[in-house]
């Protein structure tokens, strides 16, 4: 029997790691201006990613459905951060966010399957 699980894709940025900021570290107004731009974009992107991204649905018993939900969630994250594609720091945070959300979807599917197996 097919069933659908709807969940809100919600990003939590608590566990993201900012390993390093790469780029020109020369002292001078241009270097500081560039660093300020990078950090401003990081702050804006983080505010875009924090909280609810949207709703996804999937059948926890169907791996294809789960993968489609993961791809839908990836698109949501990409849409929220499309203006920051040239910022390497933001892109690192985007990849970490996607991985965390992917794990959440997989875990929710697993819990739903276990609940279904235990409830039968």
PDB file of C-alpha atoms in Angstrom, residues 21-99:
ATOM      1  CA  UNK A  21      37.387  32.193   3.901  1.00  0.00           C
ATOM      2  CA  UNK A  22      39.485  31.986   0.800  1.00  0.00           C
ATOM      3  CA  UNK A  23      40.462  34.900  -1.336  1.00  0.00           C
ATOM      4  CA  UNK A  24      42.776  37.854  -1.455  1.00  0.00           C
ATOM      5  CA  UNK A  25      43.925  38.617   2.081  1.00  0.00           C
ATOM      6  CA  UNK A  26      46.029  41.621   1.145  1.00  0.00           C
ATOM      7  CA  UNK A  27      45.713  44.634   3.364  1.00  0.00           C
ATOM      8  CA  UNK A  28      44.213  47.534   1.533  1.00  0.00           C
ATOM      9  CA  UNK A  29      40.835  49.035   0.884  1.00  0.00           C
ATOM     10  CA  UNK A  30      40.131  46.710  -2.064  1.00  0.00           C
ATOM     11  CA  UNK A  31      40.926  43.614   0.022  1.00  0.00           C
ATOM     12  CA  UNK A  32      38.706  44.801   2.854  1.00  0.00           C
ATOM     13  CA  UNK A  33      35.964  45.794   0.438  1.00  0.00           C
ATOM     14  CA  UNK A  34      36.018  42.319  -1.098  1.00  0.00           C
ATOM     15  CA  UNK A  35      35.999  40.644   2.327  1.00  0.00           C
ATOM     16  CA  UNK A  36      33.128  42.880   3.415  1.00  0.00           C
ATOM     17  CA  UNK A  37      31.182  41.907   0.265  1.00  0.00           C
ATOM     18  CA  UNK A  38      31.799  38.186   0.873  1.00  0.00           C
ATOM     19  CA  UNK A  39      30.701  38.412   4.503  1.00  0.00           C
ATOM     20  CA  UNK A  40      27.641  40.512   3.655  1.00  0.00           C
ATOM     21  CA  UNK A  41      26.566  37.919   1.101  1.00  0.00           C
ATOM     22  CA  UNK A  42      27.122  35.130   3.631  1.00  0.00           C
ATOM     23  CA  UNK A  43      24.897  36.926   6.113  1.00  0.00           C
ATOM     24  CA  UNK A  44      22.166  37.484   3.507  1.00  0.00           C
ATOM     25  CA  UNK A  45      22.335  33.888   2.293  1.00  0.00           C
ATOM     26  CA  UNK A  46      22.128  32.554   5.845  1.00  0.00           C
ATOM     27  CA  UNK A  47      19.023  34.630   6.481  1.00  0.00           C
ATOM     28  CA  UNK A  48      17.496  33.198   3.273  1.00  0.00           C
ATOM     29  CA  UNK A  49      18.244  29.634   4.371  1.00  0.00           C
ATOM     30  CA  UNK A  50      17.174  29.866   8.000  1.00  0.00           C
ATOM     31  CA  UNK A  51      13.727  28.442   8.637  1.00  0.00           C
ATOM     32  CA  UNK A  52      11.119  26.918   6.373  1.00  0.00           C
ATOM     33  CA  UNK A  53      12.080  26.338   2.755  1.00  0.00           C
ATOM     34  CA  UNK A  54       8.869  24.692   1.591  1.00  0.00           C
ATOM     35  CA  UNK A  55       6.813  21.526   1.710  1.00  0.00           C
ATOM     36  CA  UNK A  56       7.848  18.201   0.217  1.00  0.00           C
ATOM     37  CA  UNK A  57       5.953  14.937  -0.058  1.00  0.00           C
ATOM     38  CA  UNK A  58       7.220  11.436  -0.639  1.00  0.00           C
ATOM     39  CA  UNK A  59       6.335   7.805  -0.194  1.00  0.00           C
ATOM     40  CA  UNK A  60       8.687   6.505   2.519  1.00  0.00           C
ATOM     41  CA  UNK A  61       8.458   3.012   1.001  1.00  0.00           C
ATOM     42  CA  UNK A  62       9.572   4.152  -2.460  1.00  0.00           C
ATOM     43  CA  UNK A  63      13.276   5.024  -2.949  1.00  0.00           C
ATOM     44  CA  UNK A  64      12.473   6.859  -6.206  1.00  0.00           C
ATOM     45  CA  UNK A  65       9.938   9.031  -4.390  1.00  0.00           C
ATOM     46  CA  UNK A  66      12.442   9.761  -1.610  1.00  0.00           C
ATOM     47  CA  UNK A  67      15.108  10.755  -4.144  1.00  0.00           C
ATOM     48  CA  UNK A  68      12.616  12.996  -5.959  1.00  0.00           C
ATOM     49  CA  UNK A  69      11.835  14.739  -2.644  1.00  0.00           C
ATOM     50  CA  UNK A  70      15.554  15.246  -2.028  1.00  0.00           C
ATOM     51  CA  UNK A  71      15.946  16.788  -5.496  1.00  0.00           C
ATOM     52  CA  UNK A  72      12.929  19.040  -4.850  1.00  0.00           C
ATOM     53  CA  UNK A  73      14.517  20.198  -1.618  1.00  0.00           C
ATOM     54  CA  UNK A  74      17.824  20.857  -3.422  1.00  0.00           C
ATOM     55  CA  UNK A  75      15.924  23.066  -5.876  1.00  0.00           C
ATOM     56  CA  UNK A  76      14.349  24.986  -2.974  1.00  0.00           C
ATOM     57  CA  UNK A  77      17.768  25.663  -1.470  1.00  0.00           C
ATOM     58  CA  UNK A  78      19.193  26.663  -4.856  1.00  0.00           C
ATOM     59  CA  UNK A  79      16.300  29.059  -5.496  1.00  0.00           C
ATOM     60  CA  UNK A  80      16.846  30.752  -2.126  1.00  0.00           C
ATOM     61  CA  UNK A  81      20.561  31.230  -2.791  1.00  0.00           C
ATOM     62  CA  UNK A  82      20.747  31.705  -6.563  1.00  0.00           C
ATOM     63  CA  UNK A  83      22.097  35.243  -6.208  1.00  0.00           C
ATOM     64  CA  UNK A  84      25.218  34.015  -4.421  1.00  0.00           C
ATOM     65  CA  UNK A  85      26.556  31.460  -6.902  1.00  0.00           C
ATOM     66  CA  UNK A  86      29.918  33.232  -7.234  1.00  0.00           C
ATOM     67  CA  UNK A  87      30.529  33.296  -3.467  1.00  0.00           C
ATOM     68  CA  UNK A  88      32.545  30.202  -2.497  1.00  0.00           C
ATOM     69  CA  UNK A  89      31.771  30.572   1.198  1.00  0.00           C
ATOM     70  CA  UNK A  90      28.034  30.686   0.527  1.00  0.00           C
ATOM     71  CA  UNK A  91      28.284  27.704  -1.806  1.00  0.00           C
ATOM     72  CA  UNK A  92      30.032  25.716   0.927  1.00  0.00           C
ATOM     73  CA  UNK A  93      27.184  26.560   3.313  1.00  0.00           C
ATOM     74  CA  UNK A  94      24.638  25.626   0.638  1.00  0.00           C
ATOM     75  CA  UNK A  95      26.228  22.201   0.177  1.00  0.00           C
ATOM     76  CA  UNK A  96      26.268  21.603   3.939  1.00  0.00           C
ATOM     77  CA  UNK A  97      22.619  22.657   4.173  1.00  0.00           C
ATOM     78  CA  UNK A  98      21.639  20.308   1.354  1.00  0.00           C
ATOM     79  CA  UNK A  99      23.471  17.397   2.958  1.00  0.00           C
TER      80      UNK A  99
END
